[in-house]
mmCIF file of C-alpha atoms in Angstrom:
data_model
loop_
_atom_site.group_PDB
_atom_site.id
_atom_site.type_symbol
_atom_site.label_atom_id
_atom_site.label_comp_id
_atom_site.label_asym_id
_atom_site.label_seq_id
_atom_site.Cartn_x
_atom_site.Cartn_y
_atom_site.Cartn_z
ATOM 1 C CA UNK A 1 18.249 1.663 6.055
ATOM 2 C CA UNK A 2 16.022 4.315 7.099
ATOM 3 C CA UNK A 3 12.381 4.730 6.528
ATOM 4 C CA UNK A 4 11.466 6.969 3.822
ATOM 5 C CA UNK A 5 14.508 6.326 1.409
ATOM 6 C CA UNK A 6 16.544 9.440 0.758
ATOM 7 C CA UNK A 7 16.988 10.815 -2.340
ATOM 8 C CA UNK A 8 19.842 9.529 -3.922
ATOM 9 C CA UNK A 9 18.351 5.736 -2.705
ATOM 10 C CA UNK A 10 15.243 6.529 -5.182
ATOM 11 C CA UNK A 11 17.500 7.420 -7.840
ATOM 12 C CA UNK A 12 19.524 4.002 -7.606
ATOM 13 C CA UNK A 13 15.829 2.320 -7.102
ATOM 14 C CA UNK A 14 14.458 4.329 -10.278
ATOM 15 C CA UNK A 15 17.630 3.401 -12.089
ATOM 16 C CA UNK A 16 17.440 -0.124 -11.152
ATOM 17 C CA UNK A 17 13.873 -0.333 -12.272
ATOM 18 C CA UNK A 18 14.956 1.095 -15.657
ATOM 19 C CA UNK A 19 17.230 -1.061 -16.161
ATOM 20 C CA UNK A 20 14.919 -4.008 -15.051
ATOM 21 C CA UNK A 21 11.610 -3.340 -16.949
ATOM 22 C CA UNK A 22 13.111 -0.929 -20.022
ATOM 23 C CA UNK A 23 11.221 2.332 -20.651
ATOM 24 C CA UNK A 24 8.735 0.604 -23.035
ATOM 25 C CA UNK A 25 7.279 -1.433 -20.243
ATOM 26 C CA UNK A 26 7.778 1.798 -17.384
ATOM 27 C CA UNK A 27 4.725 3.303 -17.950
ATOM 28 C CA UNK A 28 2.141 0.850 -17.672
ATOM 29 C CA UNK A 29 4.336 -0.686 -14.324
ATOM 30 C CA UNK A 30 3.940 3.127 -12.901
ATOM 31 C CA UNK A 31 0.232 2.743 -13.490
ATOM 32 C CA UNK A 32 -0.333 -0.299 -12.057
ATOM 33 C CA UNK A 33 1.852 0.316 -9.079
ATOM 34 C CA UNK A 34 -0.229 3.750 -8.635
ATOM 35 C CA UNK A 35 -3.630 1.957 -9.188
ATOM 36 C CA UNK A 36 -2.753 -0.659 -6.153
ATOM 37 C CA UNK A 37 -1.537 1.529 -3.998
ATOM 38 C CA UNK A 38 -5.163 3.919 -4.254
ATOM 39 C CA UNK A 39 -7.072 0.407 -3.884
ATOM 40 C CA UNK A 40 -4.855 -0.648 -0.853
ATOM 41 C CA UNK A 41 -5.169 3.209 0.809
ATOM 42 C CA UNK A 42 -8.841 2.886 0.169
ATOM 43 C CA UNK A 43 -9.066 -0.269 1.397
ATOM 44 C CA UNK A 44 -7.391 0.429 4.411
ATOM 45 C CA UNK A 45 -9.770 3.445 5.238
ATOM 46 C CA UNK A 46 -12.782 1.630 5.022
ATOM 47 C CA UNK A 47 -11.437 -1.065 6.866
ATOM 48 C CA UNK A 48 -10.217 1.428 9.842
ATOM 49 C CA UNK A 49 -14.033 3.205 9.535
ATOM 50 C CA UNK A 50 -15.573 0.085 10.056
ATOM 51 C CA UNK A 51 -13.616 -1.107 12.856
ATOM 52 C CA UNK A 52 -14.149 2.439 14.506
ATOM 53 C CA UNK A 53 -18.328 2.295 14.001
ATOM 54 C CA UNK A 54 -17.962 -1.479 15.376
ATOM 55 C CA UNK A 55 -16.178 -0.467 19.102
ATOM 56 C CA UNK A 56 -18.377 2.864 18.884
ATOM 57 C CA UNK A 57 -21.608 0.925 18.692
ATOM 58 C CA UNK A 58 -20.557 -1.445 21.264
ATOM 59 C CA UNK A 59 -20.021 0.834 23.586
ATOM 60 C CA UNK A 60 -21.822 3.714 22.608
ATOM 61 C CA UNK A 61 -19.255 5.880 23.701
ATOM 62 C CA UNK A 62 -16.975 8.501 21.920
ATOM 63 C CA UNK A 63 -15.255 7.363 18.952
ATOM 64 C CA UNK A 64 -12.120 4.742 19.932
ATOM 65 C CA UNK A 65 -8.789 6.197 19.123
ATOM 66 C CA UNK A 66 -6.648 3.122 16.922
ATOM 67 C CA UNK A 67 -2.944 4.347 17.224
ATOM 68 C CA UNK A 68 -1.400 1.514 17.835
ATOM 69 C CA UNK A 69 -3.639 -0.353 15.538
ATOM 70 C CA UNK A 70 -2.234 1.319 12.517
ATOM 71 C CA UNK A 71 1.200 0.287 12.674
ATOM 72 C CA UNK A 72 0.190 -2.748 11.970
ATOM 73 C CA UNK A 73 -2.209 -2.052 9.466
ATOM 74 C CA UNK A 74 0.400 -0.436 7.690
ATOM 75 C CA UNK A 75 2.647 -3.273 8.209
ATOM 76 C CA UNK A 76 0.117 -5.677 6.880
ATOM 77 C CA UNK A 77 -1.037 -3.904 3.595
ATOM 78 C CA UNK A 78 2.832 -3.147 2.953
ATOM 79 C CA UNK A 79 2.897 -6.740 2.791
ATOM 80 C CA UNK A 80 0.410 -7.137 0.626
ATOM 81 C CA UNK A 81 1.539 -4.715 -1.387
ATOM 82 C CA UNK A 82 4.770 -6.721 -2.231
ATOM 83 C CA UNK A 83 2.937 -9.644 -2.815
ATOM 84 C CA UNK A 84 1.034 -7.919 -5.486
ATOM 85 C CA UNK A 85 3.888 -6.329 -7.281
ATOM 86 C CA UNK A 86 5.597 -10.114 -7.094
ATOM 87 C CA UNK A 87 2.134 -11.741 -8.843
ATOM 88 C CA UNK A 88 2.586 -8.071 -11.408
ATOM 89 C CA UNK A 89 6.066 -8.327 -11.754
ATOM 90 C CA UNK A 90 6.210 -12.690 -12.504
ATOM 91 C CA UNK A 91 3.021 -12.233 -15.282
ATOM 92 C CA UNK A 92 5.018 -9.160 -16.739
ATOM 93 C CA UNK A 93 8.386 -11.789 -17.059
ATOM 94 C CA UNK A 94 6.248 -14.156 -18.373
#
């Protein structure tokens, strides 16, 4: 599977959460999905600032490049990310 989905693979995914969650319950799932992912993006941000000012005022040099550090960043709040929509999704099915 390639990385972003195609469109015809959000349709399915769209149609599967339809079917799932029923278009009384779509809504407030879209906004809560939306509302992690802007508190994950910020959170990554400041994290990634922070880490820059820490190796800058260690070595009072120019500001450290992190390219390979955000792969893994990604990879890690991605993670997290599912976890949350599991803990969302299991209090919705409740």
């Amino acid at each position: 599977m390639n990385w972003p989905p195609d469109t015809s693979e959000l349709i399915l995914i769209g149609i599967a959460v339809l079917a799932v969650f029923g278009a009384r319950k779509l809504p407030h799932f879209a906004k809560s999905l939306s509302h992690s992912i802007g508190e994950f993006r910020r959170a990554h941000e400041e994290f990634q600032r922070e880490l820059e000012k820490t190796l800058r005022d260690e070595r009072d040099e120019e500001p450290v490049k992190l390219a390979g550090l955000d792969a893994g960043l990604t990879i890690i709040l991605i993670a997290i990310m599912l976890l949350c929509l599991a803990v969302i999704l299991t209090n919705w099915l409740r």
